[in-house]
Coordinates of C-alpha atoms in Angstrom, one line a residue:
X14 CA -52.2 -96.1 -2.9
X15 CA -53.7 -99.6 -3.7
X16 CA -52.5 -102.5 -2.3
X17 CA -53.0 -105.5 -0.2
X18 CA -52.2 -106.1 3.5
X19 CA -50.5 -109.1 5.2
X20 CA -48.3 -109.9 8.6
X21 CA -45.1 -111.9 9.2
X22 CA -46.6 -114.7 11.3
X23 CA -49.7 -115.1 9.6
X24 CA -48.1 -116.3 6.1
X25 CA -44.5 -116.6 6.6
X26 CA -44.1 -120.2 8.2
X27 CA -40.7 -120.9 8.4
X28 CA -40.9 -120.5 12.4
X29 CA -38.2 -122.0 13.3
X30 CA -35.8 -121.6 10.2
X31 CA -32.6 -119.6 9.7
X32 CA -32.0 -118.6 12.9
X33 CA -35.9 -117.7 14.2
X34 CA -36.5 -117.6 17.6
X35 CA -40.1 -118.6 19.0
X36 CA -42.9 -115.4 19.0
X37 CA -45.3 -115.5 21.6
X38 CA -47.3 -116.9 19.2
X39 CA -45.5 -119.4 18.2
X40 CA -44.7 -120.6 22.0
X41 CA -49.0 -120.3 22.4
X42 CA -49.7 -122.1 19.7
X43 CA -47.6 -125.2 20.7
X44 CA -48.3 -125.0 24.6
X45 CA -51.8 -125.1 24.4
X46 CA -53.1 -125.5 20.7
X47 CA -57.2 -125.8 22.7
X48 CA -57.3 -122.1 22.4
X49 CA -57.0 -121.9 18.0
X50 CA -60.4 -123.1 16.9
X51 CA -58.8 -125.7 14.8
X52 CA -56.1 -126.4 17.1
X53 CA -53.2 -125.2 14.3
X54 CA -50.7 -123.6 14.1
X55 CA -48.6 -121.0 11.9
X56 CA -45.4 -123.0 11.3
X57 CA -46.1 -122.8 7.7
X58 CA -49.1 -120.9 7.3
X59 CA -49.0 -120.1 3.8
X60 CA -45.1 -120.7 3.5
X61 CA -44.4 -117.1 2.3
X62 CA -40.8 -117.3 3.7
X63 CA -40.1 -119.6 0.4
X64 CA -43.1 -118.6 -1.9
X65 CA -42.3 -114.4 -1.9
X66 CA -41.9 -114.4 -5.2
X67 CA -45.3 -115.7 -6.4
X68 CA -47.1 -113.8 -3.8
X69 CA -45.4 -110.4 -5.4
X70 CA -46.6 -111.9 -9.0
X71 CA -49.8 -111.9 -7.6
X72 CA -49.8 -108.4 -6.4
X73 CA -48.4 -107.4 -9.7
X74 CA -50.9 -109.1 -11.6
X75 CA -53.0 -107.2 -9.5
X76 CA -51.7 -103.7 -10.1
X77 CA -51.2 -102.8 -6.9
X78 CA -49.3 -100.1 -5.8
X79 CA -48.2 -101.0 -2.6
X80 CA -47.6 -104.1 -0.3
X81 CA -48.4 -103.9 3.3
X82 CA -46.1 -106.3 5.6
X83 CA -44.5 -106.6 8.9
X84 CA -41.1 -107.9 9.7
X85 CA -40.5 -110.4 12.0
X86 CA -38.7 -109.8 15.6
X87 CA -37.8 -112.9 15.8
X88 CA -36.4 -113.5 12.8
X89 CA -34.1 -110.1 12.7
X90 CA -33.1 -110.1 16.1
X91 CA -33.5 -114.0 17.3
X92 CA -32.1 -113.0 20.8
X93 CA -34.9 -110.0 21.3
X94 CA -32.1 -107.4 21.5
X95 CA -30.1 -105.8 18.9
X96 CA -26.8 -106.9 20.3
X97 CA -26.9 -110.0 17.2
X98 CA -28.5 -109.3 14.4
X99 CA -29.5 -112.5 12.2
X100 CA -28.0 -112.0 8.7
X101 CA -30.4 -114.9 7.3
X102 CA -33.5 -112.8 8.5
X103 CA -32.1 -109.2 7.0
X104 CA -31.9 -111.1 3.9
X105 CA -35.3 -112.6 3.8
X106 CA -36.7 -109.3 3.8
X107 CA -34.3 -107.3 1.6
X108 CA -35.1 -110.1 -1.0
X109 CA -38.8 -109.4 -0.3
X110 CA -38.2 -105.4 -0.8
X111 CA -35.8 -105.8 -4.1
X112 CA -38.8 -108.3 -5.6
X113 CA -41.3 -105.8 -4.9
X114 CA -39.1 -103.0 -5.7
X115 CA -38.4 -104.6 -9.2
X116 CA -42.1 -104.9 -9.8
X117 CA -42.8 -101.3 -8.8
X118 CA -44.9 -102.0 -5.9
X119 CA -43.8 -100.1 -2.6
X120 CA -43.0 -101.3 0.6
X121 CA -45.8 -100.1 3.2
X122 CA -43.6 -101.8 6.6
X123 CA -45.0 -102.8 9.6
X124 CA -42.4 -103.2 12.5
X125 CA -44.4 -105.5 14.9
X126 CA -47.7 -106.9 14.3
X127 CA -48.5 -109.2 17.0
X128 CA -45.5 -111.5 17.3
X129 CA -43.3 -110.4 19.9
X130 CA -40.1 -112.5 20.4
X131 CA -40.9 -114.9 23.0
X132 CA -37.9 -114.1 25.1
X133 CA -39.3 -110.6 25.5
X134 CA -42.4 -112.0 26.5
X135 CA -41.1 -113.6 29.3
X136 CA -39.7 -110.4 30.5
X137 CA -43.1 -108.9 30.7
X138 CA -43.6 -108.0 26.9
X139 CA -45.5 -105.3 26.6
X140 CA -45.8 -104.3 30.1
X141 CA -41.7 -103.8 30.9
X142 CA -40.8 -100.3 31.1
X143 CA -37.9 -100.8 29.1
X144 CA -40.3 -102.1 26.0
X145 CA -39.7 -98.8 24.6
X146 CA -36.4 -99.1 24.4
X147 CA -35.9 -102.7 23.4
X148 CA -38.9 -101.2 20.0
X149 CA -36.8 -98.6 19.2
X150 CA -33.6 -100.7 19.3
X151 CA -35.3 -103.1 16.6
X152 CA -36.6 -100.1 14.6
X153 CA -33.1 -99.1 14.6
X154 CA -32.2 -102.0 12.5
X155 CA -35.1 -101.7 10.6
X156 CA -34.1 -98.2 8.9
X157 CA -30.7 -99.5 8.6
X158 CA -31.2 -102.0 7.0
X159 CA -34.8 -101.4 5.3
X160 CA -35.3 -97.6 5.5
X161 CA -33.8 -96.3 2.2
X162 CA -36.2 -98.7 0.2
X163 CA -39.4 -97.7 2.5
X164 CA -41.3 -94.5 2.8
X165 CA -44.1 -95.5 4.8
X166 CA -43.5 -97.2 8.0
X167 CA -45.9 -98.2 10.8
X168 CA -44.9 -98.6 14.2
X169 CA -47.5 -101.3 16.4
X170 CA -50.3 -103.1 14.7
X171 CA -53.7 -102.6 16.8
X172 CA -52.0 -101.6 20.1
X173 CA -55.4 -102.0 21.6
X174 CA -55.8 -105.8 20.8
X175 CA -52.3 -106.2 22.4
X176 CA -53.5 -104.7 25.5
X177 CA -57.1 -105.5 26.2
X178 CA -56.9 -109.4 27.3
X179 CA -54.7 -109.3 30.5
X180 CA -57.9 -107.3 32.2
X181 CA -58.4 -103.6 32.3
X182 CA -56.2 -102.3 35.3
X183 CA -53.0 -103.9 33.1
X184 CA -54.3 -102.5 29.7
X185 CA -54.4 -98.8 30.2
X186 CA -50.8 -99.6 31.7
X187 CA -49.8 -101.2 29.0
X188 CA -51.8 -98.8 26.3
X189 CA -49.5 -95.7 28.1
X190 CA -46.2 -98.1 27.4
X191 CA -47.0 -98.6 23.8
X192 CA -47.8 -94.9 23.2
X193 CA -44.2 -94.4 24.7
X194 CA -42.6 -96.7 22.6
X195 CA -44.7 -95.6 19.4
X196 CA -43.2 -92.1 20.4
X197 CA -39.8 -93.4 21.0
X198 CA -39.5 -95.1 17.3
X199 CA -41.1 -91.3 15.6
X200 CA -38.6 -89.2 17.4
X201 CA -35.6 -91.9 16.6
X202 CA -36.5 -92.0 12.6
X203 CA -37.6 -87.7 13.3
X204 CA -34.3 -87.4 14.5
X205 CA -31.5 -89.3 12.4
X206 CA -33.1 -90.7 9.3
X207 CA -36.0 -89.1 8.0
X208 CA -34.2 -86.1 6.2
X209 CA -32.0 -88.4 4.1
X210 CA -34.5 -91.4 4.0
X211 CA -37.6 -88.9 3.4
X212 CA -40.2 -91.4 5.1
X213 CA -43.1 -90.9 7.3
X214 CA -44.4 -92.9 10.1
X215 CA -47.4 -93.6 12.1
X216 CA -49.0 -96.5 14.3
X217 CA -52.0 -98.1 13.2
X218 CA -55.1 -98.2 15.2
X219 CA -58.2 -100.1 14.9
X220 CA -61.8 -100.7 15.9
X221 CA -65.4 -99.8 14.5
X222 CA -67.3 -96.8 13.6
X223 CA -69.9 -96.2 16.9
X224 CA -73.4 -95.3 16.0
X225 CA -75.7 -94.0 18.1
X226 CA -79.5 -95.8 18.4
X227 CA -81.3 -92.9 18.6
X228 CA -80.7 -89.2 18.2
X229 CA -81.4 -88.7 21.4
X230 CA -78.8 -86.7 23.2
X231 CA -78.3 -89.7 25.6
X232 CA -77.2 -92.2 23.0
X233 CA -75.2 -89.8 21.2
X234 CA -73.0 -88.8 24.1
X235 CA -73.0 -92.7 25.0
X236 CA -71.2 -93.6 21.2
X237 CA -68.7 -90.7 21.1
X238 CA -67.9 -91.6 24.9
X239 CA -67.4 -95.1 23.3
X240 CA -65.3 -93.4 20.5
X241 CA -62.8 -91.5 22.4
X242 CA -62.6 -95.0 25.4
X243 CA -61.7 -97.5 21.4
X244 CA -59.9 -94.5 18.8
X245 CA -59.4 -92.5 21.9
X246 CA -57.0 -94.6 23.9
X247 CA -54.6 -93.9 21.6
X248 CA -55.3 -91.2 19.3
X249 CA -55.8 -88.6 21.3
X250 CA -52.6 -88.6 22.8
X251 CA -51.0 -88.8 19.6
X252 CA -52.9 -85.3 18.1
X253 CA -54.1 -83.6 21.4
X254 CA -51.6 -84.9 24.3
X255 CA -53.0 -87.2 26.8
X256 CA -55.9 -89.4 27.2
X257 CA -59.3 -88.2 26.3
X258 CA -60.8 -86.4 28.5
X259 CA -64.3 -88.3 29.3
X260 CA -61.2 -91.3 30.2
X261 CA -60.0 -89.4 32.7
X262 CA -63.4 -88.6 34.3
X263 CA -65.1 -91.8 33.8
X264 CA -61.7 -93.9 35.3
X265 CA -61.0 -91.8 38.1
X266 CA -64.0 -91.2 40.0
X267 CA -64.9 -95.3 39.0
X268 CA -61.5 -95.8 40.5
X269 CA -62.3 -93.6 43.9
X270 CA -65.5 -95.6 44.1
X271 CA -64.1 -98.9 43.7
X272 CA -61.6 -97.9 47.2
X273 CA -58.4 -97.5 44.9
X274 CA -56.1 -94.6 46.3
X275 CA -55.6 -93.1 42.6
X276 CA -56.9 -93.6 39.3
X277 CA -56.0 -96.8 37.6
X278 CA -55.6 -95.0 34.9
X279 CA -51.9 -93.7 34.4
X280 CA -50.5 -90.3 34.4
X281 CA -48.7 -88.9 31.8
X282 CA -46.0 -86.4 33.0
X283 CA -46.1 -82.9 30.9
X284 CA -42.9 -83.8 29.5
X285 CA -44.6 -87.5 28.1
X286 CA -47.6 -85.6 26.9
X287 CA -45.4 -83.2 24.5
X288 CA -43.3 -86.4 23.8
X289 CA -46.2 -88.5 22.2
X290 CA -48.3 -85.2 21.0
X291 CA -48.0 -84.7 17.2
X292 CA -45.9 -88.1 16.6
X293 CA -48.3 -89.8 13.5
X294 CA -47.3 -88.4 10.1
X295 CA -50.2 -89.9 8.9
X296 CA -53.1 -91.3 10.4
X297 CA -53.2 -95.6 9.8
X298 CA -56.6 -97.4 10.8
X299 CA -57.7 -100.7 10.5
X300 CA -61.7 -100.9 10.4
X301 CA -64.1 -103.3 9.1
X302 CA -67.3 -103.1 10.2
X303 CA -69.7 -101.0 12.7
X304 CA -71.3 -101.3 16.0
X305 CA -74.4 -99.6 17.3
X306 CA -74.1 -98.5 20.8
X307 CA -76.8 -96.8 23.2
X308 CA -77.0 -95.1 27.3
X309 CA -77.5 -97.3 29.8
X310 CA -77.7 -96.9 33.5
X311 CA -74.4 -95.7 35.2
X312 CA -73.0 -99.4 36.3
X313 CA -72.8 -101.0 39.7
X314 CA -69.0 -100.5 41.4
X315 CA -67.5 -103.7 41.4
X316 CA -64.6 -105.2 39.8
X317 CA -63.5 -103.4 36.9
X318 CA -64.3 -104.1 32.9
X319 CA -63.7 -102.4 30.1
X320 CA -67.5 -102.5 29.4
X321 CA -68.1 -100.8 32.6
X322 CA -65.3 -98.2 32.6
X323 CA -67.1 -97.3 29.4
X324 CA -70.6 -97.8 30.7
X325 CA -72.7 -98.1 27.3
X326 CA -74.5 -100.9 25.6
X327 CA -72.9 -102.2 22.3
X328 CA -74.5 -104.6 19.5
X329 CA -75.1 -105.4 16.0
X330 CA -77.7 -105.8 13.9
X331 CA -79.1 -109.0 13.1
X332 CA -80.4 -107.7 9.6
X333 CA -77.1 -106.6 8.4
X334 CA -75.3 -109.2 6.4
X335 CA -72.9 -111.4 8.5
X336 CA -69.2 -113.3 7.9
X337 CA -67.2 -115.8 9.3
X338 CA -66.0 -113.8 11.8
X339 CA -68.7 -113.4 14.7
X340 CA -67.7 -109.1 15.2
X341 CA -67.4 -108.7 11.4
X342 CA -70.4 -107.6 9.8
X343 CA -71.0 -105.6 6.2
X344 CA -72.4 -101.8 7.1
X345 CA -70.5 -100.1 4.3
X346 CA -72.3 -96.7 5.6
X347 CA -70.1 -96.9 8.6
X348 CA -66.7 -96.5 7.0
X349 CA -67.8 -92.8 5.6
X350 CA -69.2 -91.6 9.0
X351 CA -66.0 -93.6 10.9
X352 CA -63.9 -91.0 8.1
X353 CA -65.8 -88.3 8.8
X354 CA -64.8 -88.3 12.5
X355 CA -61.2 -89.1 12.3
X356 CA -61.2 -85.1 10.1
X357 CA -63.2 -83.4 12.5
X358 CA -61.0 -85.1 15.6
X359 CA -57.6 -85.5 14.5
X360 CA -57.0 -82.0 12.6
X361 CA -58.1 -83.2 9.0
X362 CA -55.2 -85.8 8.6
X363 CA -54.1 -87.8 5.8
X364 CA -55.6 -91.4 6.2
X365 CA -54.6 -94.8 5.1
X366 CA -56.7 -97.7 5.4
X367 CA -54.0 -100.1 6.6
X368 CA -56.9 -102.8 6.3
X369 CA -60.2 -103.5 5.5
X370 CA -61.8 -106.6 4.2
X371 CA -64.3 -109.7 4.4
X372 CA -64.6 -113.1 6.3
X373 CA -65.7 -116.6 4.7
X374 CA -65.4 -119.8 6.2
X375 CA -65.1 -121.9 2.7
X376 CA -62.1 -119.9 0.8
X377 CA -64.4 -120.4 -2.4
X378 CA -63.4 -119.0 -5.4
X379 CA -66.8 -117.6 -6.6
X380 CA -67.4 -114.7 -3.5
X381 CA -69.6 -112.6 -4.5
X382 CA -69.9 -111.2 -0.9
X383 CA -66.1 -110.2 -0.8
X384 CA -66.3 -108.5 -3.8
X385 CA -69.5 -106.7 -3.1
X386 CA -68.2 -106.0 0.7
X387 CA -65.3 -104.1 -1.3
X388 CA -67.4 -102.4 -3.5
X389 CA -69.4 -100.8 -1.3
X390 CA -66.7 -99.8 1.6
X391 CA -64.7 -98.3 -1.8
X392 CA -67.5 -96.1 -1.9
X393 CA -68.4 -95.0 0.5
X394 CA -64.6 -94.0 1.2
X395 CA -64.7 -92.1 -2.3
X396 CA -68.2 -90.3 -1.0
X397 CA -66.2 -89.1 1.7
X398 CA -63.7 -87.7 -0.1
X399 CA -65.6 -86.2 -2.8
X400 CA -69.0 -85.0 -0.3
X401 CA -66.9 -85.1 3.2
X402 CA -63.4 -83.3 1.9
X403 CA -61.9 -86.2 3.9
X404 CA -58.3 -86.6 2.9
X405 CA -57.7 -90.5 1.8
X406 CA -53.9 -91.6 0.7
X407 CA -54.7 -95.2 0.1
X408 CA -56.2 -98.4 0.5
X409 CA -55.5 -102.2 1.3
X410 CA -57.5 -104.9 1.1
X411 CA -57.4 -107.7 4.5
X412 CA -55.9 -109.7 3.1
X413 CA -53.8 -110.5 -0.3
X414 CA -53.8 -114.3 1.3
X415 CA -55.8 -116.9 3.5
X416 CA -54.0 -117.1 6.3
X417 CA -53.8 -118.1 10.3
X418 CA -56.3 -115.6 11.4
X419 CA -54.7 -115.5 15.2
X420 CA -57.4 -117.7 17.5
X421 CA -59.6 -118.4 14.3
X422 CA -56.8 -120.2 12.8
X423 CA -57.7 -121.6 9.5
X424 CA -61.3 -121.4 10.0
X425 CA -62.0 -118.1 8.7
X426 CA -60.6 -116.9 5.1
X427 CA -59.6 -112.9 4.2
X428 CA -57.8 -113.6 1.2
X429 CA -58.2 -112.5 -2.4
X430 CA -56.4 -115.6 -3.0
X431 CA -57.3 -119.2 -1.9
X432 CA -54.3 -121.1 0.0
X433 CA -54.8 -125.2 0.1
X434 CA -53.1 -125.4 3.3
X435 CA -53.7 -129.9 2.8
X436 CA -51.1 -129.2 -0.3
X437 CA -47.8 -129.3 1.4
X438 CA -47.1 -126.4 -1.7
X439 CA -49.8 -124.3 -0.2
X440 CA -51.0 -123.6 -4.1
X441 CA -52.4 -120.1 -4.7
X442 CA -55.6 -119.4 -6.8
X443 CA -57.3 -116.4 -7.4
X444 CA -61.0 -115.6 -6.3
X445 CA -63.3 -113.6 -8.3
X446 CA -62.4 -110.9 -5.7
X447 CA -59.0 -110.8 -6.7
X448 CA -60.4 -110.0 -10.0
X449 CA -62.8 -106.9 -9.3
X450 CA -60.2 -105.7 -7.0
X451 CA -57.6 -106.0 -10.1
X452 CA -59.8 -103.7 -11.9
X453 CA -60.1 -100.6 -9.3
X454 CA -56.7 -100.8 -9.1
X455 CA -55.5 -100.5 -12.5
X456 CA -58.6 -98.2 -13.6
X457 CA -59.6 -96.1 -10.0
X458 CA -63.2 -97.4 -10.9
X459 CA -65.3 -99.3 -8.5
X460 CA -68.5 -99.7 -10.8
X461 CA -68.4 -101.9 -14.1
X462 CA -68.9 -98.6 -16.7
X463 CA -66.9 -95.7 -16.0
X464 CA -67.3 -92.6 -17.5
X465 CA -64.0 -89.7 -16.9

């Protein structure tokens, strides 16, 4: 599977059209535009809600197989709750699906990536212990109305990034209520669609391969403890049951020190733990570049961190070749040892690389940096498949479009296609990316000569 990977508010505009109700995002960015680096917002972004049909001519063009996209809350169920489902917003998509459909590219569906309907959000969001119910009620629509035209769905974009900026104590509440509701949504489409609508479904996770500085035993115990505290948060309890086990150590005797009666992080009863065990069909990971991490000193008890739950140092390289984005740096080598682990962790799964991609500030057409940074992540995934037996089902590119890149707005570019957001038509042209990425995907070769 080749394709491209893209998310509802990031290109759709349209925000308040049809019967849309604000996302969080969209409420954020109007309330208090300081916190976007260019003070923007997504209201049109690249206008996607009227220009689908050239952005599925572009993925044609391009030969790709598949189409990665999420489906707006907001715009299917304007109210947050399936008791009115918005006609104008089912259509949107099933439009969307027919196109691609029509073109032979599949739908690869992602139910929420980020944009929450605002009136959830002011119900406590993630955090509400009914937010696995109110999920599955909206994935409920979704394979109604969607499900006999998709066969791979993905639950929650990067449930860590929705969970790590209201503070530590919150997030590993929040991390256990996501898991619940990614559980939920599995046994719901496990249970009453997938034997006549033959899909899988899995949530995608996200973060960087760890490396250790040294092979001292030290550093190498500090980068898989930071491993299983990043992939572990979630994927453990998804192929294992529960929370990793150097989580529960680490947390609860932090916790004891720091005077609180009980770990802060939360319990999972037996019956959760068998719930959420075993409920990822496929294992979906977003990943883009590589930290290097060594042992430190056990930290002073104080108020909690992540950092200091974890208790290792983490940093980059200043040799290895930058982006745009200030966490995003090019270490190809990385993605096969990043592979590598997910086999030996997770029980050999099948992966999908749900994204992957490179940052410029400039959007310019000649980037020879994108195109090598694809290059070179390509293959070093096909080394480990061929040297690693590592089981890869597919591939997409972050992103098909420049887009609103969440707090970076504008500033940063991911796309193998240039947007003019200053042309109120949002023109599309291709970069030199889009090109080399045109050819591995209609000839499964990353080099220039390729010999059978």
């Amino acid at each position: 599977m080749f394709g491209c990977a893209t998310a509802a508010f990031q290109i759709e505009g349209g925000w308040n059209e049809d019967g849309k109700s604000p996302s969080v995002w969209d409420t954020t960015t109007h309330r208090t535009p300081s916190i976007i680096a260019d003070n923007s917002t997504a209201d049109v972004a690249c206008d996607s809600y009227h220009k689908y049909k050239e952005d599925v001519a572009l993925l044609k063009e391009l030969g790709a197989t598949h189409y990665r996209f999420s489906i707006s809350w907001p715009r299917i169920l304007p109210n947050g709750f399936n008791t009115y489902i918005n006609p104008l917003g089912v259509a949107y998509y099933k439009n969307l699906i027919a196109e691609l459909k029509a073109n032979n590219i599949q739908p690869l569906v992602t139910i929420i990536h980020g944009d929450l309907p605002q009136v959830l959000g002011d119900l406590g969001g993630y955090y509400n212990a009914s937010f696995p119910d109110w999920l599955r009620d909206f994935a409920r629509v979704a394979f109604d109305e969607f499900g006999d035209d998709v066969k791979y769905w993905l639950t929650i974009n990067e449930p860590h990034e929705s969970c790590i900026y209201d503070g530590v104590v919150k997030a590993y509440d929040c991390a256990a209520n996501l898991l619940r509701a990614h559980a939920k949504v599995w046994h719901l489409y496990d249970e009453e669609y997938r034997s006549k609508q033959h899909g899988k479904i899995s949530m995608v996770l996200n973060l960087n391969w760890y490396e250790p500085e040294t092979n001292k035993t030290d550093d190498i115990i500090a980068a898989e403890t930071k491993m299983q505290f990043s992939w572990g948060l979630f994927g453990h309890a998804l192929y294992h049951g529960d929370w990793p086990p150097i989580m529960k150590s680490r947390i609860g005797l932090r916790s004891k020190l720091e005077g609180y009666s009980k770990s802060r992080l939360p319990e999972f009863t037996q019956e959760e733990i068998k719930y959420i065990k075993g409920t990822n069909d496929f294992f979906a990971f977003n990943s883009y570049t590589t930290s290097i991490v060594r042992a430190i000193d056990e930290p002073e008890i104080g108020e909690p961190t992540s950092e200091t739950d974890i208790g290792v140092y983490e940093y980059q390289r200043d040799d290895w070749i930058p982006s745009a984005s200030p966490w995003l740096k090019v270490v190809p080598w990385g993605m096969r040892k990043l592979l590598r682990w997910f086999k030996q962790e997770y029980f050999n799964p099948e992966l999908l690389i749900t994204e992957n991609g490179y940052s410029d500030s400039t959007g310019q057409l000649d980037d020879p940096i994108r195109t090598n940074y694809i290059k070179e992540y390509l293959s070093a995934i096909k080394d480990a498949m061929d040297y690693d037996g590592v089981n890869v089902i597919g591939y997409n590119t972050w992103s098909l479009l420049d887009n609103f890149e969440w707090v970076s707005g504008y500033t940063v570019k991911f796309g193998l296609v240039n947007v003019d957001f200053n042309d109120p038509n949002r023109t599309r042209t291709k970069k030199d990316s889009y090109n080399y990425y045109q050819k591995v995907c209609k000839t499964r070769c990353i080099v220039d000569e390729c010999i059978d």
